[in-house]
mmCIF file of C-alpha atoms in Angstrom:
data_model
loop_
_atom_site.group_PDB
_atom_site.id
_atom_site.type_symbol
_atom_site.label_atom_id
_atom_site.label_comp_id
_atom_site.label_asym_id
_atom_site.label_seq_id
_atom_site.Cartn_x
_atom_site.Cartn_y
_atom_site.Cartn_z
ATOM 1 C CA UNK C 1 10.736 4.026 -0.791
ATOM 2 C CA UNK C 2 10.574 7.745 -1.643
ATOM 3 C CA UNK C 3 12.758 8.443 1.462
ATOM 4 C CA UNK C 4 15.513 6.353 0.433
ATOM 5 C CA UNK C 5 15.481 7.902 -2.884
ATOM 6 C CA UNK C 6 15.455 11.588 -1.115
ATOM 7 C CA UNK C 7 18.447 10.208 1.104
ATOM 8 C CA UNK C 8 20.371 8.717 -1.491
ATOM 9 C CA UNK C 9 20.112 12.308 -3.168
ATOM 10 C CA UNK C 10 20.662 14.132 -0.697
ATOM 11 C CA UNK C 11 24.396 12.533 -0.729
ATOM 12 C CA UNK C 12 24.804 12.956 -4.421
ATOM 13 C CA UNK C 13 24.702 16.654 -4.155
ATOM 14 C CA UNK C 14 24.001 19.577 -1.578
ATOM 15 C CA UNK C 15 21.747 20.699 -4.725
ATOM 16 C CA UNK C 16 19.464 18.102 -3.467
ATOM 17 C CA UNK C 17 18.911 19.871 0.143
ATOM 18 C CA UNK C 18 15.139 20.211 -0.594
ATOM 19 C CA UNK C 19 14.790 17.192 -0.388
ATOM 20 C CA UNK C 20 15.232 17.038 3.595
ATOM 21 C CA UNK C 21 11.464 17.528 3.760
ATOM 22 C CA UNK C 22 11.010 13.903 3.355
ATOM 23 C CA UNK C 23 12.573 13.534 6.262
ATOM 24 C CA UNK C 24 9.348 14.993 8.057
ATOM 25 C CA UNK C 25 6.880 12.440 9.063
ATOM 26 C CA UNK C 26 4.118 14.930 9.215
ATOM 27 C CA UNK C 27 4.955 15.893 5.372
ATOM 28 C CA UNK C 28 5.150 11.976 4.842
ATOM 29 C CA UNK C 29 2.108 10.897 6.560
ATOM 30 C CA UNK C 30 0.124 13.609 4.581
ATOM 31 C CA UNK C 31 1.247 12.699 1.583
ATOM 32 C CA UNK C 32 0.961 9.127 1.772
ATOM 33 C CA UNK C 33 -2.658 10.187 2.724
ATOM 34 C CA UNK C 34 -3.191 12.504 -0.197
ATOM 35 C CA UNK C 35 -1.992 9.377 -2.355
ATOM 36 C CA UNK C 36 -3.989 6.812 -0.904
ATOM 37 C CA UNK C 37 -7.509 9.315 -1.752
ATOM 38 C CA UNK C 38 -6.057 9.811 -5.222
ATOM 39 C CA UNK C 39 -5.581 6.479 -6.107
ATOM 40 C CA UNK C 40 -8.866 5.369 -4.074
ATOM 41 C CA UNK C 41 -10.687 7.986 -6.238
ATOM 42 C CA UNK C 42 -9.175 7.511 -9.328
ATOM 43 C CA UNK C 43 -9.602 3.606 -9.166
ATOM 44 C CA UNK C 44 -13.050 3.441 -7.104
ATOM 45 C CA UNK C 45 -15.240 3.237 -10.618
ATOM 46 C CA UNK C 46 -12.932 0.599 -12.423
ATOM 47 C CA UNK C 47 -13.008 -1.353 -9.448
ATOM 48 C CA UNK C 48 -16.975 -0.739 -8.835
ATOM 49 C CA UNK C 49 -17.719 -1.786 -12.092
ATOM 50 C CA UNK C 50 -15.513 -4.727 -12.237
ATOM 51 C CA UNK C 51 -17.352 -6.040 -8.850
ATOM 52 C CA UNK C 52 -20.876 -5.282 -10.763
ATOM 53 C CA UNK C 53 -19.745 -7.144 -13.911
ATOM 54 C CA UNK C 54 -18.446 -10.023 -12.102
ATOM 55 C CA UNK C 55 -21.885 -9.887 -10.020
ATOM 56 C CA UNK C 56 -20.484 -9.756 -6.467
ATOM 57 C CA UNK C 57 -23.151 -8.757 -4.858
ATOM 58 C CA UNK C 58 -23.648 -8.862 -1.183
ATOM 59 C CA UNK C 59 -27.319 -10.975 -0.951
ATOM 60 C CA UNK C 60 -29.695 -9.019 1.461
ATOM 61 C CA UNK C 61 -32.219 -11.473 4.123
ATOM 62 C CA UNK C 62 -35.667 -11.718 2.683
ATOM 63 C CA UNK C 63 -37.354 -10.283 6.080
ATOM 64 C CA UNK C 64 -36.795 -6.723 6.695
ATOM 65 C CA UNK C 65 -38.130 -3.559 5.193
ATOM 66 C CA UNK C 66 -38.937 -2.976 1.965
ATOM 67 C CA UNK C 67 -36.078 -0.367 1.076
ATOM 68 C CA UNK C 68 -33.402 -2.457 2.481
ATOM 69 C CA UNK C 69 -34.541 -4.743 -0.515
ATOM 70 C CA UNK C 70 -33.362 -2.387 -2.568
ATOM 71 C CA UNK C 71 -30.047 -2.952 -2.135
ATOM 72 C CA UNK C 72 -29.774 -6.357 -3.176
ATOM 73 C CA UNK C 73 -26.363 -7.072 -5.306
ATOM 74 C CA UNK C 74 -24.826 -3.903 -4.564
ATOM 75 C CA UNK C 75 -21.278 -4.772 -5.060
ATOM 76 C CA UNK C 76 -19.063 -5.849 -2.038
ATOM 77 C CA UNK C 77 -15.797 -6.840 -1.292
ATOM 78 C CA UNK C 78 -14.690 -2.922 -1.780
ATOM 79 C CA UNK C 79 -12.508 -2.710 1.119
ATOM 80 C CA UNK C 80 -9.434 -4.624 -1.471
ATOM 81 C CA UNK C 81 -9.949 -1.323 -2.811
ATOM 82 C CA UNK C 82 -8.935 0.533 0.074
ATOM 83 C CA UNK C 83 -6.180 -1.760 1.216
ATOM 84 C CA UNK C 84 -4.587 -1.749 -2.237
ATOM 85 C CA UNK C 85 -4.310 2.229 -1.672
ATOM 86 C CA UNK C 86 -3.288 1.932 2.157
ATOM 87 C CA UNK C 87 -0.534 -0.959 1.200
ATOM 88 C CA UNK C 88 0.830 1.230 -1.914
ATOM 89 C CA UNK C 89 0.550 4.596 -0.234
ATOM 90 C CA UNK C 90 2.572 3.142 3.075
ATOM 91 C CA UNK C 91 5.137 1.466 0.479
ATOM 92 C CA UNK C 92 5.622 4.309 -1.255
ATOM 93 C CA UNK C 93 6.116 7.205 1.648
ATOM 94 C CA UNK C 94 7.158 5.838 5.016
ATOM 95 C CA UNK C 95 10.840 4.774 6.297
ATOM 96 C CA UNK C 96 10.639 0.732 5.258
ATOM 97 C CA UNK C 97 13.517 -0.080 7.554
ATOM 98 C CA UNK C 98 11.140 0.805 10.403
ATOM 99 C CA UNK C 99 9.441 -2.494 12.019
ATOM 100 C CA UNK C 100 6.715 -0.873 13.564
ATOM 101 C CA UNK C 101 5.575 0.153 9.455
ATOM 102 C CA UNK C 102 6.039 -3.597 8.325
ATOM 103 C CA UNK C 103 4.062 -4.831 11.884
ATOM 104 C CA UNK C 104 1.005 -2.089 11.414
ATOM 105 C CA UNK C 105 0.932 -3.005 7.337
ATOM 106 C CA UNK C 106 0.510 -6.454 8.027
ATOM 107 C CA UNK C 107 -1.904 -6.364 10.894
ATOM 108 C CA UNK C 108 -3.904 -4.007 8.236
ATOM 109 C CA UNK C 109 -3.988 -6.546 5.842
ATOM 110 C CA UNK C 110 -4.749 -9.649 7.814
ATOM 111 C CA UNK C 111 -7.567 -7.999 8.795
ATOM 112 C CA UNK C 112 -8.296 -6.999 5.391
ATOM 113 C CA UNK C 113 -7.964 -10.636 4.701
ATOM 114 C CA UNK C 114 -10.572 -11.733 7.436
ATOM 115 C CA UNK C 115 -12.911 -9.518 5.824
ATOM 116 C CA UNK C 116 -12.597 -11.081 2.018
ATOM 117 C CA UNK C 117 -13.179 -14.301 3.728
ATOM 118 C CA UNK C 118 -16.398 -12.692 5.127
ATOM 119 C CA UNK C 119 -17.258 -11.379 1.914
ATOM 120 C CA UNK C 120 -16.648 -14.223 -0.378
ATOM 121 C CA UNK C 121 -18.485 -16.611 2.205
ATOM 122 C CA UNK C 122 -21.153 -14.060 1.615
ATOM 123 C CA UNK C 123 -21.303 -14.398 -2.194
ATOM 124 C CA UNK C 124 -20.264 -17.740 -2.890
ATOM 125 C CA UNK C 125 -23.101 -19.448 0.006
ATOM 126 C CA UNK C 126 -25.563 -16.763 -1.241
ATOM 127 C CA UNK C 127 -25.596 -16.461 2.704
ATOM 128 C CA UNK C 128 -26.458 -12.163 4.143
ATOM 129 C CA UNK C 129 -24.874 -13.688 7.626
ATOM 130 C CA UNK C 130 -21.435 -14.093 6.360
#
């Protein structure tokens, strides 16, 4: 998105020649990565404690060691987190008119989807095995 903005700039005015860095997919890719962290750290504790209000909590098997225990209703289904920023990040820096971006997003997320399935199997059955 932010390269067809730069591009559509760029033809505006030569004013706008700095703007030929976002033509760079190493500048791109960095940024989009610098973005996703952001936004993954800046969202990471609303999102937490939204999980922990809403008590989903991944249920832990009643044999194992005593310190596994511990971590009973510790708050899953975090990776929605992470896809949101990998989804917006890739939205927002890379060429959309490329396929291969559209195929690679969408692979990302149906996987991301086969793991909310795992997760909310997990805390609606009350089941550790998923």
């Amino acid at each position: 998105m932010l390269l067809s903005l730069a591009q559509w700039l760029q033809t505006l005015s030569p004013e706008f020649g700095f703007l030929r860095i976002f033509q760079y997919l190493t500048f791109r890719a960095l940024m989009a990565s610098l973005t996703a962290l952001l936004l993954g750290l800046a969202a990471g504790p609303f999102v937490i404690r939204r999980l922990s209000l809403l008590k989903i909590g991944q249920p832990v098997r009643g044999y194992g060691m005593e310190t596994h225990l511990s971590k009973s209703g510790t708050p899953t289904m975090g990776g929605v987190l992470i896809l949101f920023a990998i989804a917006f990040s890739t939205v927002l820096w890379f060429d959309l008119a490329n396929r291969f971006v559209w195929i690679v997003l969408w692979v990302t997320l149906g996987f991301g989807a086969i793991g909310w399935v795992d997760d909310w199997r997990k805390v609606v059955r009350k089941d550790p095995e998923g």
